[in-house]
Short mmCIF file of C-alpha atoms in Angstrom, two decimals:
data_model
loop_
_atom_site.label_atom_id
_atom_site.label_comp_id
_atom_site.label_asym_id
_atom_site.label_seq_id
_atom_site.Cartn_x
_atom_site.Cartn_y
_atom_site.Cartn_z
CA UNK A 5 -17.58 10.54 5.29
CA UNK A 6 -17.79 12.45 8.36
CA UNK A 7 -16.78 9.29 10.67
CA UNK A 8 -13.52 9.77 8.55
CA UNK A 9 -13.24 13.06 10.27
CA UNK A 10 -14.24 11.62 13.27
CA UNK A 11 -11.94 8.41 13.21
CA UNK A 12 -8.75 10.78 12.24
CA UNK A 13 -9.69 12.70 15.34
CA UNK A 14 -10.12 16.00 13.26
CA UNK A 15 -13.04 18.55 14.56
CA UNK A 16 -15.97 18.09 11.92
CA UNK A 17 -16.41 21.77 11.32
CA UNK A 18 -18.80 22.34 8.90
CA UNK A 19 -16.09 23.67 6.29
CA UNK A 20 -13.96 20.82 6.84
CA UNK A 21 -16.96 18.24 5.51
CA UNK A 22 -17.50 20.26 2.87
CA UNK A 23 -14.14 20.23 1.35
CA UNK A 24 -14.27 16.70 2.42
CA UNK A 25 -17.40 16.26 0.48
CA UNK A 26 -15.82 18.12 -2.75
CA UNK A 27 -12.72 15.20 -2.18
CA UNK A 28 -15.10 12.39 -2.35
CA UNK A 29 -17.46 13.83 -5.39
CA UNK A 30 -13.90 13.04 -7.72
CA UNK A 31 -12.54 10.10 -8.61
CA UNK A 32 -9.33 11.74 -9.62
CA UNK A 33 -6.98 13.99 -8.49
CA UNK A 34 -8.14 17.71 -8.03
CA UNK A 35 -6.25 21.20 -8.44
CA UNK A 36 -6.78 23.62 -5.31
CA UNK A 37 -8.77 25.67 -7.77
CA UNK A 38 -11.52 23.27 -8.35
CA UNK A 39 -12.08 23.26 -4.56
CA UNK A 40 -12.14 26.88 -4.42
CA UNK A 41 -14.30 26.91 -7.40
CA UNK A 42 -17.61 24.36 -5.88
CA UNK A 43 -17.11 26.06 -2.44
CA UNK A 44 -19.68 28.91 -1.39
CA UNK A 45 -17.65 30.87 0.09
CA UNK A 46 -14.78 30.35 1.93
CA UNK A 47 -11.94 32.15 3.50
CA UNK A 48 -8.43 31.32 1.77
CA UNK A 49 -5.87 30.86 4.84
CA UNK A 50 -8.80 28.61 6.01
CA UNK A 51 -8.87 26.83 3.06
CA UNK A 52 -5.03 26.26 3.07
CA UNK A 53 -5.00 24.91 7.27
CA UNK A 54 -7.88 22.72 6.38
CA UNK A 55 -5.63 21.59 3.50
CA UNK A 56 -2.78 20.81 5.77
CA UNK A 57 -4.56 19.27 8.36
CA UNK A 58 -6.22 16.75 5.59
CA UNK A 59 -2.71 15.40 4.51
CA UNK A 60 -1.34 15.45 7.86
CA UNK A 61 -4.02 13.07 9.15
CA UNK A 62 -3.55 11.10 5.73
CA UNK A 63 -6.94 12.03 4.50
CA UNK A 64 -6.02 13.27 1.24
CA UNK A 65 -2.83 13.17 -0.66
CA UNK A 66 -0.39 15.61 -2.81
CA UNK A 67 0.03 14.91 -6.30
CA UNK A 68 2.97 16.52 -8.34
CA UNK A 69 3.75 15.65 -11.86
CA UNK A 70 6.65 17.33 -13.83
CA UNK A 71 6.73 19.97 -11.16
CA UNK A 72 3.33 21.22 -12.41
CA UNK A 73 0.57 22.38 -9.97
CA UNK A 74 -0.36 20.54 -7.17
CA UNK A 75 -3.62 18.15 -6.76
CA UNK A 76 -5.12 16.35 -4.50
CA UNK A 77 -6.60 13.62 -4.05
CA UNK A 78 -8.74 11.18 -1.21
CA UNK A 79 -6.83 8.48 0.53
CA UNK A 80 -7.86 5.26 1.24
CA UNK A 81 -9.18 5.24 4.72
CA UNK A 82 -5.98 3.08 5.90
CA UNK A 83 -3.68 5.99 5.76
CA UNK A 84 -2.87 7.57 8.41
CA UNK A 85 -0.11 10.36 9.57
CA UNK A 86 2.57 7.77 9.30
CA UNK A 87 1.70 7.74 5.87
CA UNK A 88 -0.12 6.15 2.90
CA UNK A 89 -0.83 2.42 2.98
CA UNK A 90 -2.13 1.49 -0.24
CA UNK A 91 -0.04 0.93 -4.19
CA UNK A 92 -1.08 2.95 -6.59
CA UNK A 93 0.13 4.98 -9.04
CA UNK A 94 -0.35 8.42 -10.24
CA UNK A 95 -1.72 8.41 -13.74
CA UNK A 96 -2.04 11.81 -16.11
CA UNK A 97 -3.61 11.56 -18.81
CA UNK A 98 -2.04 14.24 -22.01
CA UNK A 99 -5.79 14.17 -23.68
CA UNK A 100 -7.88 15.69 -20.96
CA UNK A 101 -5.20 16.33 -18.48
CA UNK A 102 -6.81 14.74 -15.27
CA UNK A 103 -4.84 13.03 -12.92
CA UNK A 104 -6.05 9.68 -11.63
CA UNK A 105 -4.55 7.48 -8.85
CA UNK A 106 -4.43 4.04 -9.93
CA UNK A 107 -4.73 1.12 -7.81
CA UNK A 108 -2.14 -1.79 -8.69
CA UNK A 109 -1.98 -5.15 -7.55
CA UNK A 110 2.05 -5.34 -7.49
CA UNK A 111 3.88 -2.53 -7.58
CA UNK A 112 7.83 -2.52 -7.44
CA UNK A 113 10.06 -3.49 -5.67
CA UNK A 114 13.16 -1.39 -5.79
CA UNK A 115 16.47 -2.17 -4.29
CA UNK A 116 19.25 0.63 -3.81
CA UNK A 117 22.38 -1.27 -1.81
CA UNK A 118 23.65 1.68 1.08
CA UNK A 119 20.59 3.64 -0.02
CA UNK A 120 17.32 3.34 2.27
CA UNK A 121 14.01 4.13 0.21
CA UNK A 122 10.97 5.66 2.68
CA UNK A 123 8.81 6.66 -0.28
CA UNK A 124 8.34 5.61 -3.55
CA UNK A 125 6.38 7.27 -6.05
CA UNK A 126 5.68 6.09 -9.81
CA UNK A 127 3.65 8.37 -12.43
CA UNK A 128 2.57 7.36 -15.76
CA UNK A 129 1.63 9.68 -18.32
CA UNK A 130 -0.80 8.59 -21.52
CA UNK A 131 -3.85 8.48 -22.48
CA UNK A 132 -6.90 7.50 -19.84
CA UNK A 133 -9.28 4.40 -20.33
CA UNK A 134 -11.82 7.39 -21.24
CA UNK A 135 -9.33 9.05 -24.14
CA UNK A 136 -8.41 5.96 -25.15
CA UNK A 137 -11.35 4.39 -26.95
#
């Protein structure tokens, strides 16, 4: 965990691995408030560079679905700030409401002719393996 800090060439500040550390406890995607909630104490414009910095340096990601609040979630270690380098998609479920990334072995191709595509992003909404049974 902190070599990712280390390998993205980010200062391992003490704050910074523990928001890192909060990233990693989930396996889904996270609202700012849950952060805010497990830290000790933390100072909010802080909280919001450290943010920045994360998804700059493709450490964590921004999740949006139906223009609702924003999570977050850990990247895969690939991504970098050129961008994200893995296929998933972003899965919420309407039971319990979390947000997952979902890996997929294919994902779509889409072709637009005169159009050119730099980011695609697919969300599903349902019910999660968990809500499901």
């Amino acid at each position: 965990m902190i070599n990712l800090l280390k390998n993205k060439k980010i200062s391992k500040t003490p704050f910074r691995k523990e928001v890192l550390a909060i990233f990693n406890k989930y396996n889904n995607a996270i609202p700012l408030s849950v952060v805010e909630k497990e830290l000790k104490a933390f100072n909010r414009i802080t909280l919001y560079r450290t943010i920045k910095v994360f998804l700059e340096k493709g450490i964590i990601h921004e999740i949006t679905i139906n223009g609702e609040v924003s999570n977050y979630a850990i990247c895969k270690e690939e991504c970098d700030t050129l961008g994200h380098h893995h296929q998933h998609i972003h899965f919420k479920c309407t039971s319990c409401g979390i947000i997952f990334c979902v890996e997929v072995d294919k994902f779509p191709t889409i072709i637009l002719p005169k159009y050119k595509i730099n980011q695609l992003e697919i969300q599903a909404i349902g019910l999660c393996q968990n809500c499901n049974l």
